[in-house]
mmCIF file of C-alpha atoms in Angstrom:
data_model
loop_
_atom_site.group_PDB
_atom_site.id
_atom_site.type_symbol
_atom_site.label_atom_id
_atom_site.label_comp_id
_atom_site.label_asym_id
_atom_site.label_seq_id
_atom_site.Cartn_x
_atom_site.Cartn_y
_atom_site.Cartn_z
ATOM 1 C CA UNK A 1 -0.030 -5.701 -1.587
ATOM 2 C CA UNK A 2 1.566 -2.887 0.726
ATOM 3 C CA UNK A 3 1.890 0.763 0.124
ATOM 4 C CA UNK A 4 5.407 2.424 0.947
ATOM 5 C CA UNK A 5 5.467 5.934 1.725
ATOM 6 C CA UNK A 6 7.972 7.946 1.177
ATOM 7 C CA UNK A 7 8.942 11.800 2.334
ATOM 8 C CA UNK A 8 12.062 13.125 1.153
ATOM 9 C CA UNK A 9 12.532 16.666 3.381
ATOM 10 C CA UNK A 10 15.191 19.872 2.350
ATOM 11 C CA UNK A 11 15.790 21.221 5.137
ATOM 12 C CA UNK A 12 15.857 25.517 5.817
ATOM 13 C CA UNK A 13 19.785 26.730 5.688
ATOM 14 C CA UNK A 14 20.685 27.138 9.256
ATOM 15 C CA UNK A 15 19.191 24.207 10.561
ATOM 16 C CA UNK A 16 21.506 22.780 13.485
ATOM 17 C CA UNK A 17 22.506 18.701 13.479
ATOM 18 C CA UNK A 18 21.128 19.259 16.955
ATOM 19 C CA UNK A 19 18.051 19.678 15.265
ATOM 20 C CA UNK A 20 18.183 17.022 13.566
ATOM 21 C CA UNK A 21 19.002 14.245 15.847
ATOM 22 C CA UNK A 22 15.879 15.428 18.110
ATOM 23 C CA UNK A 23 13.861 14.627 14.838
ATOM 24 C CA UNK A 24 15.711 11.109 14.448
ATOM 25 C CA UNK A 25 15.195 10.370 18.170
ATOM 26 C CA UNK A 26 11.523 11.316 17.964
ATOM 27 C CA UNK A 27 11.124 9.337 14.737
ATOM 28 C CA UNK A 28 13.099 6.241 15.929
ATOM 29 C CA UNK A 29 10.321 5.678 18.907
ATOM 30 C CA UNK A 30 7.005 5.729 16.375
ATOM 31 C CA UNK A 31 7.465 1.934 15.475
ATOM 32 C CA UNK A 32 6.626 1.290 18.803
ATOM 33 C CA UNK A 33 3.397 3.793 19.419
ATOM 34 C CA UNK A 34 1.906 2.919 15.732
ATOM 35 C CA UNK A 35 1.563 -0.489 15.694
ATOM 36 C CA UNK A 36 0.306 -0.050 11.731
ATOM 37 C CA UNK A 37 4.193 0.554 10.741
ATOM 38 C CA UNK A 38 5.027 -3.263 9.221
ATOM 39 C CA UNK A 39 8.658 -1.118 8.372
ATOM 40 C CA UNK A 40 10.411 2.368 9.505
ATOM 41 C CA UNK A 41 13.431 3.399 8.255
ATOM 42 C CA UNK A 42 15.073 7.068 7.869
ATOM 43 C CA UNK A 43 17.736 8.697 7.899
ATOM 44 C CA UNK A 44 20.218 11.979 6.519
ATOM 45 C CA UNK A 45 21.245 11.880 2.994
ATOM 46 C CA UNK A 46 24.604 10.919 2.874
ATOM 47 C CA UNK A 47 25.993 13.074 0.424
ATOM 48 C CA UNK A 48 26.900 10.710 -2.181
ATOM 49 C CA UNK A 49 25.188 12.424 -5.287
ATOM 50 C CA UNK A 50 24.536 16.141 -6.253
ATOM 51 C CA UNK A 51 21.568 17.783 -5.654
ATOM 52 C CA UNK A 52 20.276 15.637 -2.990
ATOM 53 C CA UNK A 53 17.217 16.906 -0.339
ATOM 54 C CA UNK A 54 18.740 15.959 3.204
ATOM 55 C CA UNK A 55 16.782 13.377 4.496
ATOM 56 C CA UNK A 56 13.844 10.448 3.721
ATOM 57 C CA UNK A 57 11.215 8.712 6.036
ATOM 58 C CA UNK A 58 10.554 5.134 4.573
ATOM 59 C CA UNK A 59 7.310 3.453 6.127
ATOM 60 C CA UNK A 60 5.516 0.063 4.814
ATOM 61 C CA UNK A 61 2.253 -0.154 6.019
ATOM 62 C CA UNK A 62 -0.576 -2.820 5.066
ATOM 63 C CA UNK A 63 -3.162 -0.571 3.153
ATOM 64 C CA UNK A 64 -4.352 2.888 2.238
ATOM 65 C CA UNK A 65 -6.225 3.048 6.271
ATOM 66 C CA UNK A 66 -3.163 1.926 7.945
ATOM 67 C CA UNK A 67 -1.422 5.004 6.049
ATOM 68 C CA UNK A 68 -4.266 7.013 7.350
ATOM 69 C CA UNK A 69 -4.038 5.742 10.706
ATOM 70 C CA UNK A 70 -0.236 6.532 10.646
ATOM 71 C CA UNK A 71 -0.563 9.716 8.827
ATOM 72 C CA UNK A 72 -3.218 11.078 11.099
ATOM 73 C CA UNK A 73 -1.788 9.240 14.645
ATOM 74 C CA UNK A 74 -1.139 11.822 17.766
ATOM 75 C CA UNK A 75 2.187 10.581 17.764
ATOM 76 C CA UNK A 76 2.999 11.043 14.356
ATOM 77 C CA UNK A 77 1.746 14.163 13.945
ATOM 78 C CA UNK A 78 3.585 15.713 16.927
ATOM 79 C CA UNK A 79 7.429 14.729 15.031
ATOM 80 C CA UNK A 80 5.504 16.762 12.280
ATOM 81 C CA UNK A 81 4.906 19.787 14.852
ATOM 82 C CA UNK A 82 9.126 19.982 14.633
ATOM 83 C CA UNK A 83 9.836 18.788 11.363
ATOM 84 C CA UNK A 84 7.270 21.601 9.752
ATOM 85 C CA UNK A 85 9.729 25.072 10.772
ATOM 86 C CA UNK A 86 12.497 23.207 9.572
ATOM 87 C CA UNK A 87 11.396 22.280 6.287
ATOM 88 C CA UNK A 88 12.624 24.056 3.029
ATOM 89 C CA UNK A 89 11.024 21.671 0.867
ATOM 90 C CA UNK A 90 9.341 18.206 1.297
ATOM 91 C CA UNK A 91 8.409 15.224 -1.560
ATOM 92 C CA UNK A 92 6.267 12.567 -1.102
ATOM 93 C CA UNK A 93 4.641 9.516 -2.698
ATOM 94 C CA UNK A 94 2.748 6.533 -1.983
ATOM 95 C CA UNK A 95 2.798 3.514 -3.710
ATOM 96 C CA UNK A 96 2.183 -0.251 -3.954
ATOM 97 C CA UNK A 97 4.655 -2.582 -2.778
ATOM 98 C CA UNK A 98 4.521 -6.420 -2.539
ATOM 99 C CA UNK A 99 4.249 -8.343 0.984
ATOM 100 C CA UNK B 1 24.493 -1.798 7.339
ATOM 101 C CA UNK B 2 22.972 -0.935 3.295
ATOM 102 C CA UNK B 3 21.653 1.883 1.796
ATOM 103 C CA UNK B 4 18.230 2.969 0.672
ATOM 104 C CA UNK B 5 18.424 5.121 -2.851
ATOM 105 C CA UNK B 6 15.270 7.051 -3.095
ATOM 106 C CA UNK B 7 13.977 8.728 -5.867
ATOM 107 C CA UNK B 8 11.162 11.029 -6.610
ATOM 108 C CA UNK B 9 9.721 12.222 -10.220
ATOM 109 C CA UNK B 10 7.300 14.188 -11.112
ATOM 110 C CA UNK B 11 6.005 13.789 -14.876
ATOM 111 C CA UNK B 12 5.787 16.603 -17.602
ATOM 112 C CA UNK B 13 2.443 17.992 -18.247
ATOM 113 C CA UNK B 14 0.954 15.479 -21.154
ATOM 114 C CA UNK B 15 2.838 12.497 -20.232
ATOM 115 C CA UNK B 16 0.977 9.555 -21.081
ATOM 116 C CA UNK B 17 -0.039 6.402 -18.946
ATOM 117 C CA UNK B 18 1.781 4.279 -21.683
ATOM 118 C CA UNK B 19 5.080 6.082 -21.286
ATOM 119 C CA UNK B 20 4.565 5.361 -17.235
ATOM 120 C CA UNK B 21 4.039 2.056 -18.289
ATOM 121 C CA UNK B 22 7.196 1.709 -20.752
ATOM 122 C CA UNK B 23 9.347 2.984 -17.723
ATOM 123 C CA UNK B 24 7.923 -0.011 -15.178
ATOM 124 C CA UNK B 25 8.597 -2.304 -17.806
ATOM 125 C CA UNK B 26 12.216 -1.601 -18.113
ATOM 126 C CA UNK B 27 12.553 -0.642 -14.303
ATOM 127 C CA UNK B 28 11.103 -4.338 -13.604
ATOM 128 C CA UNK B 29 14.059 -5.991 -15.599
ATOM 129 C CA UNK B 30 16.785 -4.490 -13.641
ATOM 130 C CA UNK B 31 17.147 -6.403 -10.696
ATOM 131 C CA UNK B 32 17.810 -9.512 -13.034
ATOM 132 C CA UNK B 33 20.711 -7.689 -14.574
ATOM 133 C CA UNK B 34 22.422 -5.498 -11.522
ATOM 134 C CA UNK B 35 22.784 -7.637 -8.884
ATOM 135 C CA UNK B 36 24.318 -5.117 -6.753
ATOM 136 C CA UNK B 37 20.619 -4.688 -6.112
ATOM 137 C CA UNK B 38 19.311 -6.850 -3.184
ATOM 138 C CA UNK B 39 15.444 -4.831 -2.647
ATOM 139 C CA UNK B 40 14.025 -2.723 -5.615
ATOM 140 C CA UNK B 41 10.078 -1.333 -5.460
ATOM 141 C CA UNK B 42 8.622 1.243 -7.393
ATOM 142 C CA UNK B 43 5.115 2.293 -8.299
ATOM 143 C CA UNK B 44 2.892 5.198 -9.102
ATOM 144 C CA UNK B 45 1.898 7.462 -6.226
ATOM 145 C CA UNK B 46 -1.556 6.375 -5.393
ATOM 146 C CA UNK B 47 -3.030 9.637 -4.799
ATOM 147 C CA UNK B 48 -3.779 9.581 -1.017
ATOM 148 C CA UNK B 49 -2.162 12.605 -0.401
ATOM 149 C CA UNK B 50 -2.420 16.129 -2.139
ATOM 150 C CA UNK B 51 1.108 17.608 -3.499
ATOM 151 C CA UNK B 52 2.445 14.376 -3.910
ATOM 152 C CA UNK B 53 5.163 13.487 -6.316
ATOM 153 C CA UNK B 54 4.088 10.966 -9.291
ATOM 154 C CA UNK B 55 6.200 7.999 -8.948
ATOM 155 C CA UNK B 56 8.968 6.756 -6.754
ATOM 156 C CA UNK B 57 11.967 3.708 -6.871
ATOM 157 C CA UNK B 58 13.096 2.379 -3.870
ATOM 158 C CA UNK B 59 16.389 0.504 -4.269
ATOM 159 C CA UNK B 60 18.699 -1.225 -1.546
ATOM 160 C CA UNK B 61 21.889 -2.205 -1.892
ATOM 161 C CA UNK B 62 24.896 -3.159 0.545
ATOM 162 C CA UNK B 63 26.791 -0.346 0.590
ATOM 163 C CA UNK B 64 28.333 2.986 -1.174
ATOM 164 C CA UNK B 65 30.360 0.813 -4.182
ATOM 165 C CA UNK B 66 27.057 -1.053 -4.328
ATOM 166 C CA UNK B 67 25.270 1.954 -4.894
ATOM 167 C CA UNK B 68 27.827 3.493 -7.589
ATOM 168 C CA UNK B 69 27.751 0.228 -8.970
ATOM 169 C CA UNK B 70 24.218 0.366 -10.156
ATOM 170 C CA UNK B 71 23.983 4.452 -10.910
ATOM 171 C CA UNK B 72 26.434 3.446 -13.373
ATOM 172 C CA UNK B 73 24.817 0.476 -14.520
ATOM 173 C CA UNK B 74 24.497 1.103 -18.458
ATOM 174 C CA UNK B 75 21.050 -0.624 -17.995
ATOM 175 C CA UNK B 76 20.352 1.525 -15.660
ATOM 176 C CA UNK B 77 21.517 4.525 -17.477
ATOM 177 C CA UNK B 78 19.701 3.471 -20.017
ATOM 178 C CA UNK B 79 16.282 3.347 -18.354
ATOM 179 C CA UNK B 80 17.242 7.207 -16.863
ATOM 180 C CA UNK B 81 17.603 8.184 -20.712
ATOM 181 C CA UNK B 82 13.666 6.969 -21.123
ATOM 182 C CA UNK B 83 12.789 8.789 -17.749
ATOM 183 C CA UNK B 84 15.315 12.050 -18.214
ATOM 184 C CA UNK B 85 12.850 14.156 -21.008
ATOM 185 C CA UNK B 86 9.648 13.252 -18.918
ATOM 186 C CA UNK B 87 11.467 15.108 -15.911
ATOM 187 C CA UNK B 88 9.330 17.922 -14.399
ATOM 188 C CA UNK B 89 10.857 17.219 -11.070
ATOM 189 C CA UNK B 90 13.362 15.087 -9.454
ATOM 190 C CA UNK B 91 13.712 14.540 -5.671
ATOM 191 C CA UNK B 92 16.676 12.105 -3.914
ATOM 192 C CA UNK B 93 17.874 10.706 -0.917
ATOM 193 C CA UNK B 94 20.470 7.897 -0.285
ATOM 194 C CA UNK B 95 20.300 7.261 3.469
ATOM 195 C CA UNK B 96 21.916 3.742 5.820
ATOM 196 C CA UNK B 97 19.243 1.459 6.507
ATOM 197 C CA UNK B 98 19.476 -2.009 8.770
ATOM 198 C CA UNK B 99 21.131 -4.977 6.498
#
């Protein structure tokens, strides 16, 4: 049993796509600095329903310390340092998934 | 290239474990009857974090007609008509993912 966490972010009106690429390109090298991450995958919403927030962070990890460990990593928390100003609104949850 | 649907809920004040568990038994008989659906998870947040949303789905699926395919779904529509009233709080993302 796995836990996949998800953050779903709105992002503040104004914010640039130049803004968020740097996020994706920060994001798209933490697979390879946090070795916990079993599965990454985010991306922008793309606009298919109404009332969408803009974009999700998908991340399977073994257990509730390799979360922690990925939650609390240098690395991790550093895309956080940008993604924080930008952020509108953000929803998250944790839950079990199988192996 | 697929797509991830996420969703986010957050229950109504007094919503009862049995009603959570009413809504994983229907949500577990849906990949047997879309089969647009080629990864579905969902689960109760597990209370790591503070703020978090209550429960999430995780569905993939091969593309936008894929997608549209199973929003549409009257089983599907019929497991959002169990979910709708115990609404607080919805949040959604459907972003590409790696096939």
């Amino acid at each position: 049993m796995g836990i996949r966490h998800i953050a779903l972010f709105r992002w503040i009106e104004g914010t640039t796509p130049e803004q968020v690429e740097a996020v994706e390109e920060r994001l798209t090298k933490l697979p390879g600095l946090i070795p916990q991450l079993k599965a990454y995958a985010f991306g922008a919403d793309l606009r298919i329903g109404s009332g969408n927030y803009d974009f999700a962070v998908s991340a399977d990890v073994a257990g509730e310390s390799d979360f922690i460990a990925y939650r609390d990593h240098p690395e991790h928390q550093a895309v956080l340092a940008v993604i924080r100003p930008m952020l509108a609104d953000r929803a998250a949850v944790q839950f079990n998934i199988a192996d």
